[in-house]
PDB file of C-alpha atoms in Angstrom:
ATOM      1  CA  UNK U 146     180.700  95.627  42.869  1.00  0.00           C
ATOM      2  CA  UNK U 147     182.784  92.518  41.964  1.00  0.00           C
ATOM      3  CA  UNK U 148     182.338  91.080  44.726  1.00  0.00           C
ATOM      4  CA  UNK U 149     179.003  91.540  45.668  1.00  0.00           C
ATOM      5  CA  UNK U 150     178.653  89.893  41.480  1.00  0.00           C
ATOM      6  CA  UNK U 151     180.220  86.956  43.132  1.00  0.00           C
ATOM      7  CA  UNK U 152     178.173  86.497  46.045  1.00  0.00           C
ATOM      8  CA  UNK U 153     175.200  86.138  43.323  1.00  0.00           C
ATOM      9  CA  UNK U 154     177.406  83.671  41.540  1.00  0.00           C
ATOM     10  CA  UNK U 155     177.664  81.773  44.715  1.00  0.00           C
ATOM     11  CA  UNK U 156     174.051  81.697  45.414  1.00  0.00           C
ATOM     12  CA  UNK U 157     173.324  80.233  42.074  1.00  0.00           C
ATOM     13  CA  UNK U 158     175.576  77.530  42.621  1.00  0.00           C
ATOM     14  CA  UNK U 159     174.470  76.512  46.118  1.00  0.00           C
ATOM     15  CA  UNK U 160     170.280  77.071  44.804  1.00  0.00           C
ATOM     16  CA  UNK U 161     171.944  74.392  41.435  1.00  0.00           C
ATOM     17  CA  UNK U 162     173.592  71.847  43.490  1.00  0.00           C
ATOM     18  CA  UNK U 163     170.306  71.467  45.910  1.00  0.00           C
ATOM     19  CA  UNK U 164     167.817  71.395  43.111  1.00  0.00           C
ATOM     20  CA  UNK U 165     169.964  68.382  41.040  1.00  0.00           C
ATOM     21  CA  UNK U 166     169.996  66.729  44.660  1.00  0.00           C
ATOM     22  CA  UNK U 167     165.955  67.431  44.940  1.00  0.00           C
ATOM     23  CA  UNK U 168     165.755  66.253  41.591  1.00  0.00           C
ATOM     24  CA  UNK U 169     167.152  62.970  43.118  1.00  0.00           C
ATOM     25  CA  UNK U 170     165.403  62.837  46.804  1.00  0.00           C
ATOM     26  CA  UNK U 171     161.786  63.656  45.891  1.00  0.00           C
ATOM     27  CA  UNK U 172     159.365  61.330  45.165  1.00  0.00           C
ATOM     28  CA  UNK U 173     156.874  61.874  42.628  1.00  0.00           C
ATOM     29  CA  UNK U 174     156.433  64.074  39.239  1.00  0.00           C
ATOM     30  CA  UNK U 175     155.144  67.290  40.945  1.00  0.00           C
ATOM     31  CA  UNK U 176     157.976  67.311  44.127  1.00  0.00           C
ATOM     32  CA  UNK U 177     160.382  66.991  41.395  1.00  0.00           C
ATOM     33  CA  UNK U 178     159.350  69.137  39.172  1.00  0.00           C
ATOM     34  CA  UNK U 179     159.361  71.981  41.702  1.00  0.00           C
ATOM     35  CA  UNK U 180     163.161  71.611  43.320  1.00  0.00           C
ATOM     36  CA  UNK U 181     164.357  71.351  39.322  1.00  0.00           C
ATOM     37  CA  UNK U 182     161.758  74.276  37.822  1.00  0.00           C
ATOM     38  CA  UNK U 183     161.768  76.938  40.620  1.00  0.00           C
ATOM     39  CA  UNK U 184     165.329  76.261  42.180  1.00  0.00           C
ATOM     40  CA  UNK U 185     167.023  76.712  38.951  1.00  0.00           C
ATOM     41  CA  UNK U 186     164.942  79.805  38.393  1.00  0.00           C
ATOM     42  CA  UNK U 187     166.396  81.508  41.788  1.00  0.00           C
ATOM     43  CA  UNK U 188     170.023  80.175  40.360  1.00  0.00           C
ATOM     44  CA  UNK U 189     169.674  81.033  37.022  1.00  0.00           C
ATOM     45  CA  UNK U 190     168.405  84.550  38.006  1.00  0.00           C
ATOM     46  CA  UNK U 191     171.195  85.093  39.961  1.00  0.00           C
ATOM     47  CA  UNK U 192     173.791  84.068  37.502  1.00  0.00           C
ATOM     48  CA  UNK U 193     172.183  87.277  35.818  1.00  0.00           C
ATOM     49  CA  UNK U 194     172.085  89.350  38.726  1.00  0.00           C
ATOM     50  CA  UNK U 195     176.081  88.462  39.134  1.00  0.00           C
ATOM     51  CA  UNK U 196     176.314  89.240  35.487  1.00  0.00           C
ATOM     52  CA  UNK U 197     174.910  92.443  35.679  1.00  0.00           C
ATOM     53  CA  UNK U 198     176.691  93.419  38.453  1.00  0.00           C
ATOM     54  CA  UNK U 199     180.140  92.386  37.235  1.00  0.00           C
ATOM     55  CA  UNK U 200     179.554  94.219  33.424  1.00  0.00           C
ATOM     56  CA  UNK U 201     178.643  97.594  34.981  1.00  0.00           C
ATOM     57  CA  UNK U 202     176.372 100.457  33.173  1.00  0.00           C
ATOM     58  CA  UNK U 203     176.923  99.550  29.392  1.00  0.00           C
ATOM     59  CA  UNK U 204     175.559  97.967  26.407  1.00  0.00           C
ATOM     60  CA  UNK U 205     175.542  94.092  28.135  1.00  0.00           C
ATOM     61  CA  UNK U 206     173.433  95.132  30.700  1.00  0.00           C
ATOM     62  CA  UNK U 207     170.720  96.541  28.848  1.00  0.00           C
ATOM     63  CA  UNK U 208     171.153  93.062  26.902  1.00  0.00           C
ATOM     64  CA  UNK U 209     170.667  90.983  30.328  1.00  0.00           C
ATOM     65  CA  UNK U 210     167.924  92.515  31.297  1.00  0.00           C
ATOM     66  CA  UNK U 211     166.263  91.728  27.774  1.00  0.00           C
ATOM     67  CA  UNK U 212     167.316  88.081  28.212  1.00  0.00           C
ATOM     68  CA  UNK U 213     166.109  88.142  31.835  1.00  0.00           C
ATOM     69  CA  UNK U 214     162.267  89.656  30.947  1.00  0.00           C
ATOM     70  CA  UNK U 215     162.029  86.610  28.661  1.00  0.00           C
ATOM     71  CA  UNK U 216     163.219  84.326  30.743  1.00  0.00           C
ATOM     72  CA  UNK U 217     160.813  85.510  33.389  1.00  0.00           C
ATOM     73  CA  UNK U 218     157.770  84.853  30.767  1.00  0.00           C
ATOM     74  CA  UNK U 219     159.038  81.748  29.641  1.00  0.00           C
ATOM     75  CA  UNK U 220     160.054  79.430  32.433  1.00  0.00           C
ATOM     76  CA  UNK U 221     157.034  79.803  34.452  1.00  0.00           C
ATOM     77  CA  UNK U 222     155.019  78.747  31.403  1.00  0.00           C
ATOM     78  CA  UNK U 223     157.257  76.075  30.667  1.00  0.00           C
ATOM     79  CA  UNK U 224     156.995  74.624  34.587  1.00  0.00           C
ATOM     80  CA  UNK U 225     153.667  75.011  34.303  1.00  0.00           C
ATOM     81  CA  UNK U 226     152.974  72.749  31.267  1.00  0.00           C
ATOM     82  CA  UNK U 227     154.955  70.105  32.302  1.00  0.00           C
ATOM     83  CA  UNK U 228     152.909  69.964  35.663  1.00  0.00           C
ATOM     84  CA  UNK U 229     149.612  70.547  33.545  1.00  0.00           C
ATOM     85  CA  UNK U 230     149.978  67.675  30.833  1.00  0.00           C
ATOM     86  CA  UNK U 231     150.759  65.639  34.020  1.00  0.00           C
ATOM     87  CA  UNK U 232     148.039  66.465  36.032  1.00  0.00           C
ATOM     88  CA  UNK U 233     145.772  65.349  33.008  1.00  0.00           C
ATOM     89  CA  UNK U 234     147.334  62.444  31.623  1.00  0.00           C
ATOM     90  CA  UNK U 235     145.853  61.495  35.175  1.00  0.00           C
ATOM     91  CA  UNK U 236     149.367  61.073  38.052  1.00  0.00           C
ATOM     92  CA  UNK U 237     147.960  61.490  41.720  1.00  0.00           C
ATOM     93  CA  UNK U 238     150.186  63.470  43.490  1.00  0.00           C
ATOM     94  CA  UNK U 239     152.155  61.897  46.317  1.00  0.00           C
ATOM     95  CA  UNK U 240     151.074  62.678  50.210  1.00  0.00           C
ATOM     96  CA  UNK U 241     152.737  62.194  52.925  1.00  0.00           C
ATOM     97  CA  UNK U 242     149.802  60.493  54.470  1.00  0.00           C
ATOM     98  CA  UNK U 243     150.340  57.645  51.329  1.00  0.00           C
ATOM     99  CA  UNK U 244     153.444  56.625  53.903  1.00  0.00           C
ATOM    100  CA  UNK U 245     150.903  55.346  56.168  1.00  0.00           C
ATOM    101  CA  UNK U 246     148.046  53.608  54.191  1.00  0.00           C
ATOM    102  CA  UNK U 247     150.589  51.128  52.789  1.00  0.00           C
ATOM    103  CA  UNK U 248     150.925  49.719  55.952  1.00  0.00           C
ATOM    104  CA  UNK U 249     149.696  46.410  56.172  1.00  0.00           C
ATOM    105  CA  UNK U 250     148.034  46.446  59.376  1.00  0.00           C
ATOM    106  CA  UNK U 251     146.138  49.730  57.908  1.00  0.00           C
ATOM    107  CA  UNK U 252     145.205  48.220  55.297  1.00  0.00           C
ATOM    108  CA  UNK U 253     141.826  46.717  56.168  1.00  0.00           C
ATOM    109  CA  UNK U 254     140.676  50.162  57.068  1.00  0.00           C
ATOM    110  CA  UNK U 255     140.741  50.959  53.020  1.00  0.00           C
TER     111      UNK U 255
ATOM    112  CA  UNK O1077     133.646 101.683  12.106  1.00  0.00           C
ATOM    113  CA  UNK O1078     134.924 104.539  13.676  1.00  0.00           C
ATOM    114  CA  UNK O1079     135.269 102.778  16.801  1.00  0.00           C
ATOM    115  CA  UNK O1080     137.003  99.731  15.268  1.00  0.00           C
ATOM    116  CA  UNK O1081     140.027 101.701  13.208  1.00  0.00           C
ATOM    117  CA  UNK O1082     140.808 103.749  16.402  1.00  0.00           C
ATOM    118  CA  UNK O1083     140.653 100.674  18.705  1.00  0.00           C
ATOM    119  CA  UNK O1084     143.026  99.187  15.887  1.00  0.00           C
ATOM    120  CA  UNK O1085     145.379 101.969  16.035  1.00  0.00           C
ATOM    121  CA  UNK O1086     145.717 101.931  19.413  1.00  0.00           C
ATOM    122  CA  UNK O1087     146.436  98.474  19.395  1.00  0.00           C
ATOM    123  CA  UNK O1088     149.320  99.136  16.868  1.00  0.00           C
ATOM    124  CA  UNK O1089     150.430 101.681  19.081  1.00  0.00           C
ATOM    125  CA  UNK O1090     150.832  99.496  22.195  1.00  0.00           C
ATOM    126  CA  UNK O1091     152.384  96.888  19.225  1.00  0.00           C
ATOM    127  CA  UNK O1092     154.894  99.559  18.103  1.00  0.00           C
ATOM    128  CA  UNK O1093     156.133 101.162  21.485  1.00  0.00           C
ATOM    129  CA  UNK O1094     156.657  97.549  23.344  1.00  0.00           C
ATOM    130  CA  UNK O1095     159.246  96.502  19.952  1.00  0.00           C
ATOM    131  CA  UNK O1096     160.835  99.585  19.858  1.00  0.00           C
ATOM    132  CA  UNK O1097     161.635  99.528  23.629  1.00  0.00           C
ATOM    133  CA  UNK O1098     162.949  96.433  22.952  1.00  0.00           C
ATOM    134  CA  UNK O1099     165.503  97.407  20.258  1.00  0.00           C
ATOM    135  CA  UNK O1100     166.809 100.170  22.071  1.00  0.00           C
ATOM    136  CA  UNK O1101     167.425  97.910  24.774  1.00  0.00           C
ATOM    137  CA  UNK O1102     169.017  95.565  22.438  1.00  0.00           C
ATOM    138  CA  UNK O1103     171.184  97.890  20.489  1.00  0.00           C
ATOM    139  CA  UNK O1104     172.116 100.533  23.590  1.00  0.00           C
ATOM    140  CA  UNK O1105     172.562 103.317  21.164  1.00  0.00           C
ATOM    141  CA  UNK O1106     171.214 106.678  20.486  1.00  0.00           C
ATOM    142  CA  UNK O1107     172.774 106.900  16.650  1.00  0.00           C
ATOM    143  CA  UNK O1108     170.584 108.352  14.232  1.00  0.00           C
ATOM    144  CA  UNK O1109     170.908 105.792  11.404  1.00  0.00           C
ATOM    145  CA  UNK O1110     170.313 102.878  14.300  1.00  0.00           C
ATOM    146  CA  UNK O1111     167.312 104.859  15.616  1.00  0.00           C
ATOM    147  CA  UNK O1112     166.112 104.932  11.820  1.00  0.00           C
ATOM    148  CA  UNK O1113     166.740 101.341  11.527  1.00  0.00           C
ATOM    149  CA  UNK O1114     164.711 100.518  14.718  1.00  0.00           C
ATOM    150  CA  UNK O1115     161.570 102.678  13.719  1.00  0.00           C
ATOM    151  CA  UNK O1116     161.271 101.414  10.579  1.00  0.00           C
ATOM    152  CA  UNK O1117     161.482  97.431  11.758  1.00  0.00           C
ATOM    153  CA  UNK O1118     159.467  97.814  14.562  1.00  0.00           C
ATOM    154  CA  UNK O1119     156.966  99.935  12.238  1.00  0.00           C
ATOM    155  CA  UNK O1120     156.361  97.180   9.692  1.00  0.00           C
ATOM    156  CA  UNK O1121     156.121  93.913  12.287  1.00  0.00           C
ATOM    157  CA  UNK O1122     153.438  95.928  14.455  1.00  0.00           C
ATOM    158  CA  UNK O1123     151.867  96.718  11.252  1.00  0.00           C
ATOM    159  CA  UNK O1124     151.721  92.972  10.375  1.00  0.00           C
ATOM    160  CA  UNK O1125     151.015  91.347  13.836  1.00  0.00           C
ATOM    161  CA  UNK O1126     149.597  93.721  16.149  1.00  0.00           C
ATOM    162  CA  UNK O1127     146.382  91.571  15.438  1.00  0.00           C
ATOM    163  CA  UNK O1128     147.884  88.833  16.984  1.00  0.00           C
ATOM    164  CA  UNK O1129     149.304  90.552  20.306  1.00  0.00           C
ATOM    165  CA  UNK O1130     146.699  92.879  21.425  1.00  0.00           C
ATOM    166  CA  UNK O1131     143.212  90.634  20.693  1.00  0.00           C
ATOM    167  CA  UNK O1132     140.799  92.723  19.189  1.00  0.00           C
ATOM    168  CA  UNK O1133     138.014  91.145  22.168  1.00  0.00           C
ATOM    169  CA  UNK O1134     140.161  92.767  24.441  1.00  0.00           C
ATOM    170  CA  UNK O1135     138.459  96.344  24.415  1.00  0.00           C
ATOM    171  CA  UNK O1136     139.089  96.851  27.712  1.00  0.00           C
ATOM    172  CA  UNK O1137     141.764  99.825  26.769  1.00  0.00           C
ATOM    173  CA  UNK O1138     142.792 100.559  30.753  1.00  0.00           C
ATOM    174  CA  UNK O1139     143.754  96.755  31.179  1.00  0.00           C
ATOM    175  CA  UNK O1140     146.933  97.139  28.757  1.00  0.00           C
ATOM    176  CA  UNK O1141     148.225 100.340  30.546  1.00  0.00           C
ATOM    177  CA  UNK O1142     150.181  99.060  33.442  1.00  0.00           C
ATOM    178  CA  UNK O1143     151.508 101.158  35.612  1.00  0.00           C
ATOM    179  CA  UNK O1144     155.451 101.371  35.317  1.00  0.00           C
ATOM    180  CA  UNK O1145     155.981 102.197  39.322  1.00  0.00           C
ATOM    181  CA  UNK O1146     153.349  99.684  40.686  1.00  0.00           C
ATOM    182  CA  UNK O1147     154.955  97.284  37.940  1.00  0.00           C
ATOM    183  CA  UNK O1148     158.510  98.006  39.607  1.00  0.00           C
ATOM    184  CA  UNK O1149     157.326  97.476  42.829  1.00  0.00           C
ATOM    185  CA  UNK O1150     155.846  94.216  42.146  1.00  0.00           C
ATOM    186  CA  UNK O1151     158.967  92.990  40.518  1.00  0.00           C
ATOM    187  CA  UNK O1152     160.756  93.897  43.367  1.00  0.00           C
ATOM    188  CA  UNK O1153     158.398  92.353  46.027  1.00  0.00           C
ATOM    189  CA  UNK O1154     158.502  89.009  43.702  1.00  0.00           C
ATOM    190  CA  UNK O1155     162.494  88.806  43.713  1.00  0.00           C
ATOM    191  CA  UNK O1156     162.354  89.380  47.445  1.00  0.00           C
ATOM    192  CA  UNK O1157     159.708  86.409  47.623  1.00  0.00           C
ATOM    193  CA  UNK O1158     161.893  84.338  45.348  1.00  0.00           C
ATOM    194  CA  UNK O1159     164.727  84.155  47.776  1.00  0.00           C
ATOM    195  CA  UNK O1160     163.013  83.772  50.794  1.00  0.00           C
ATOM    196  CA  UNK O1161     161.099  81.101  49.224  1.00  0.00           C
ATOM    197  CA  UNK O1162     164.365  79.376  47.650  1.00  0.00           C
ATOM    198  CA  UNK O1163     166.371  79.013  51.203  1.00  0.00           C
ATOM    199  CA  UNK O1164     162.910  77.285  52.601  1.00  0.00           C
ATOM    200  CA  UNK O1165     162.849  75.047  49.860  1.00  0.00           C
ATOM    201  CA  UNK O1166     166.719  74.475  50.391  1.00  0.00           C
ATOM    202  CA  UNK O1167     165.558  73.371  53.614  1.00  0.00           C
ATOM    203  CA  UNK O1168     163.276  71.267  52.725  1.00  0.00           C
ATOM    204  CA  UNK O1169     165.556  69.897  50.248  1.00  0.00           C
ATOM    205  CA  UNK O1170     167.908  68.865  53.238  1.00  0.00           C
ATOM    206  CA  UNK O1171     165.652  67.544  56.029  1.00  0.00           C
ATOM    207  CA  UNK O1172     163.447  65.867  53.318  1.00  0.00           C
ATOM    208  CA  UNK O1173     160.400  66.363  55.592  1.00  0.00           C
ATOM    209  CA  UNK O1174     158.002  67.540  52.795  1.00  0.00           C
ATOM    210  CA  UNK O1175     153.994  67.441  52.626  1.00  0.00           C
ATOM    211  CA  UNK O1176     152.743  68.503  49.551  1.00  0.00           C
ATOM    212  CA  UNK O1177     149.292  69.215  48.521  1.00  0.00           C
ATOM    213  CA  UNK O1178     147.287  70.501  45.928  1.00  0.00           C
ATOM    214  CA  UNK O1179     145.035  73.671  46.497  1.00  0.00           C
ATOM    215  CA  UNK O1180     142.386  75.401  44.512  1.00  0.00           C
ATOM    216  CA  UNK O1181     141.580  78.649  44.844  1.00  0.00           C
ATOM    217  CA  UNK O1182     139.946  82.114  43.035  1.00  0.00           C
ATOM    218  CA  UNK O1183     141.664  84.727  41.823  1.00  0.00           C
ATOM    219  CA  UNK O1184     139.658  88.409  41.954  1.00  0.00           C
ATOM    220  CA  UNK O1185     141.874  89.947  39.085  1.00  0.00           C
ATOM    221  CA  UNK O1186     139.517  91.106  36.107  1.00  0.00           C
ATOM    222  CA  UNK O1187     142.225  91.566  32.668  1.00  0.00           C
ATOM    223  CA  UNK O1188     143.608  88.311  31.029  1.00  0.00           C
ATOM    224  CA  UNK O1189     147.391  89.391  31.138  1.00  0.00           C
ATOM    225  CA  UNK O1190     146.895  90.072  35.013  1.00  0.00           C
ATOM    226  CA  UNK O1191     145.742  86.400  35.612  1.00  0.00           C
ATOM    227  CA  UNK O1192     148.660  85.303  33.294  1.00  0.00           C
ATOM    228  CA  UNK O1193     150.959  87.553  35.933  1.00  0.00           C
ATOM    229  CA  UNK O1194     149.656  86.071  38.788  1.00  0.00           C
ATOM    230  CA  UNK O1195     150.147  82.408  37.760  1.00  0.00           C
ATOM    231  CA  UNK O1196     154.084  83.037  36.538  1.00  0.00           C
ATOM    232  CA  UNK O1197     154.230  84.793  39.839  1.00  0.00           C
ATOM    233  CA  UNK O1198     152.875  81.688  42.098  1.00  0.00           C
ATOM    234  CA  UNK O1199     155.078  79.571  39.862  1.00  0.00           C
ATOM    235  CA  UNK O1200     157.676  81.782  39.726  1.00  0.00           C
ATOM    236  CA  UNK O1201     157.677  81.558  43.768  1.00  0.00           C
ATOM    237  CA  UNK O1202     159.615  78.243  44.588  1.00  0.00           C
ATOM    238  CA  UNK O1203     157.553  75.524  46.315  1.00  0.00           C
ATOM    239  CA  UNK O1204     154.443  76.454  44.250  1.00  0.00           C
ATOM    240  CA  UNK O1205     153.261  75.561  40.831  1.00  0.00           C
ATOM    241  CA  UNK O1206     150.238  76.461  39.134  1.00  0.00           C
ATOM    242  CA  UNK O1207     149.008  73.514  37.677  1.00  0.00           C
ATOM    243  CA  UNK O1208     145.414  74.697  35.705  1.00  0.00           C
ATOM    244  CA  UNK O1209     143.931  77.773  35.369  1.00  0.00           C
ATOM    245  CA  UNK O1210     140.577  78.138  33.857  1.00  0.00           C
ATOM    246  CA  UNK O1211     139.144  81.391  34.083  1.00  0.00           C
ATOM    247  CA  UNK O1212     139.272  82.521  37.105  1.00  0.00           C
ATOM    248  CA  UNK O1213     139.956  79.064  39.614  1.00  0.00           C
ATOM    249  CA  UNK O1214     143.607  78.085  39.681  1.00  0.00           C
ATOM    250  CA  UNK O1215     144.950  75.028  40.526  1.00  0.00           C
ATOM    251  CA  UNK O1216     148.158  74.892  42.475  1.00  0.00           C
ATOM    252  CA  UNK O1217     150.618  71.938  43.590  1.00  0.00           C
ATOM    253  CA  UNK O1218     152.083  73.201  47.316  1.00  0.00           C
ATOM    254  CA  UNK O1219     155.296  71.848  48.010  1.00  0.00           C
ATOM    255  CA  UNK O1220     154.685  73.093  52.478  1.00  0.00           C
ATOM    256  CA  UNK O1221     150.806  72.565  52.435  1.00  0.00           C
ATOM    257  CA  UNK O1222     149.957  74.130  55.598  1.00  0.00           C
ATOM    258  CA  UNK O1223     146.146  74.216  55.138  1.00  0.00           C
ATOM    259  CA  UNK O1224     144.266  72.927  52.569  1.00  0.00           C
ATOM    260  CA  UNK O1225     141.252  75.062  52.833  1.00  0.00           C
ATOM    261  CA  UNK O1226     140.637  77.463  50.155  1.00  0.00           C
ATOM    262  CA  UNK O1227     140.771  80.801  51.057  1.00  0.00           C
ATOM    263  CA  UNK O1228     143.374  80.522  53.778  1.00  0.00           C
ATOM    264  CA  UNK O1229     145.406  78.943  51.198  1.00  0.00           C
ATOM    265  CA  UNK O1230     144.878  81.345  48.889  1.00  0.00           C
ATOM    266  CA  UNK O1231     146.191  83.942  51.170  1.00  0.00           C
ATOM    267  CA  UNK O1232     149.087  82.993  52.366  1.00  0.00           C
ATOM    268  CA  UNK O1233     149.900  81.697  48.541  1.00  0.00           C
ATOM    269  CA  UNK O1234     148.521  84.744  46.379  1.00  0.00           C
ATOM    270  CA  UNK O1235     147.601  87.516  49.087  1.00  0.00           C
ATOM    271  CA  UNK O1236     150.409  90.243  47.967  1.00  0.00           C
ATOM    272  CA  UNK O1237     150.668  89.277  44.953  1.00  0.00           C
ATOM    273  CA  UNK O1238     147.046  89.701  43.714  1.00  0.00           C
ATOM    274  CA  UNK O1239     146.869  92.905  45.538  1.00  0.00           C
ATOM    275  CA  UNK O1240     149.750  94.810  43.930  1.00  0.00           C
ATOM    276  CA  UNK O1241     148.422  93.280  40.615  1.00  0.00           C
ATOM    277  CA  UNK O1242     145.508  94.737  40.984  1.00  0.00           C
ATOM    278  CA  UNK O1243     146.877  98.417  41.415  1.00  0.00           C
ATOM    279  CA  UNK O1244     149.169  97.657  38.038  1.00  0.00           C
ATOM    280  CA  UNK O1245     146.535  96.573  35.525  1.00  0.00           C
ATOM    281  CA  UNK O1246     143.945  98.225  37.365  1.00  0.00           C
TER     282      UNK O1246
END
């Protein structure tokens, strides 16, 4: 049981680490947004997994999963409000085909 | 008149039994006195805001009684999703190849608090985001855009999702 609580725990701190390092490689609002929203959703919710798992059957657990349904209603929500007030305050999302038109020799095609 | 104090009742029943599952989560005990405690809090804030949680527009009674075991599986298809989806967005994370996209595609589900389901779910999912969703077109940001066509999309980004949703609210 312990250790299966801290293969959760190390899970969550691989999925932390390479969402900080997404915050830091992607390029625009959106890209971001999803390696620092949804990665630290999988590592948070295994932090409570691993929690579960290393308190047993007893009155924490039944605790954790409280804190777990809300925090299942309320990150999505938040995620999706940040990328919502962005989309409308008017940011084009980055493609990968952007790369390309800022060539200069493309340019003329534009 | 009739129609409107039973449809109000039954809203403060759905009210009543959702707090009341939540305290004896919280608390973890079966004592009499906390029991007592419990019913009587959870009596009085349903009686004050089960306006406000259960919309009295919202007639449709069948669309507020989920199914627990269809709920359960959902939940359990969703973490499974989660993980999968995490160690491809690890991936990404490392090569740094990305091509993201945003999609737009229609959701079939009928009840408000399905839709609202299905969006946490897609955003939930790592490597999507729902970015709008007006009644029934949603707007999602796809981190691995493989298609940008509509209802392909749509499938391979909602498909099991919206299907065991629609066997929970019905």
């Amino acid at each position: 049981m312990i250790i299966a609580a801290y293969v959760f725990f190390g899970l969550g701190i691989i999925f932390n680490i390479m969402g900080n390092i997404g915050v830091l490689v992607f390029p625009d609002v959106y890209t971001r947004l999803q390696a620092s929203s949804t990665c630290s959703t999988t590592s948070v919710f295994s932090f409570f997994i691993g929690c579960m798992l290393y308190a047993g059957w007893g009155p924490i657990t039944g605790r954790l999963v409280v804190i777990t349904l809300f925090f299942f209603v309320t990150n999505p929500i938040s995620a999706h409000i940040i990328g919502r007030f962005a989309w409308q305050s008017g940011i084009v999302p980055w493609r990968k085909s952007y790369l390309n038109r800022n060539d200069p020799s493309e340019d003329e095609d534009d | 008149m009739k129609l409107k104090t039973r449809w109000a009742f039954i809203r403060f029943c759905i009210t009543f039994l959702f707090l009341f599952a939540g305290w004896l989560l919280f608390t973890w005990s079966l004592d009499p006195g906390s029991l007592l405690a419990g019913f009587a809090a959870a009596f009085i804030i349903a009686l004050l805001t089960f306006r406000i949680f259960v919309e009295e527009e919202e007639a449709g009674r069948r669309a507020h009684l989920l199914r627990p075991h269809m709920l359960l599986v959902f939940l359990v298809v969703l973490i499974f999703n989660m993980y999968i989806a995490s160690f491809q967005v690890l991936f990404f994370i490392l090569r740094g190849k990305i091509n993201p996209a945003v999609v737009h595609f229609r959701t079939r589900l009928k009840a408000d608090i399905a839709r609202v389901a299905l969006t946490s779910a897609i955003t939930l999912t790592p490597g999507t985001i729902t970015i709008d969703l007006e009644d029934d077109h949603l707007l999602v940001h796809w981190l691995d855009a493989r298609t940008t066509h509509s209802r392909y999309a749509g499938n391979l980004i909602k498909g099991t999702y919206e299907k065991l949703l629609k066997r929970v609210w019905i």
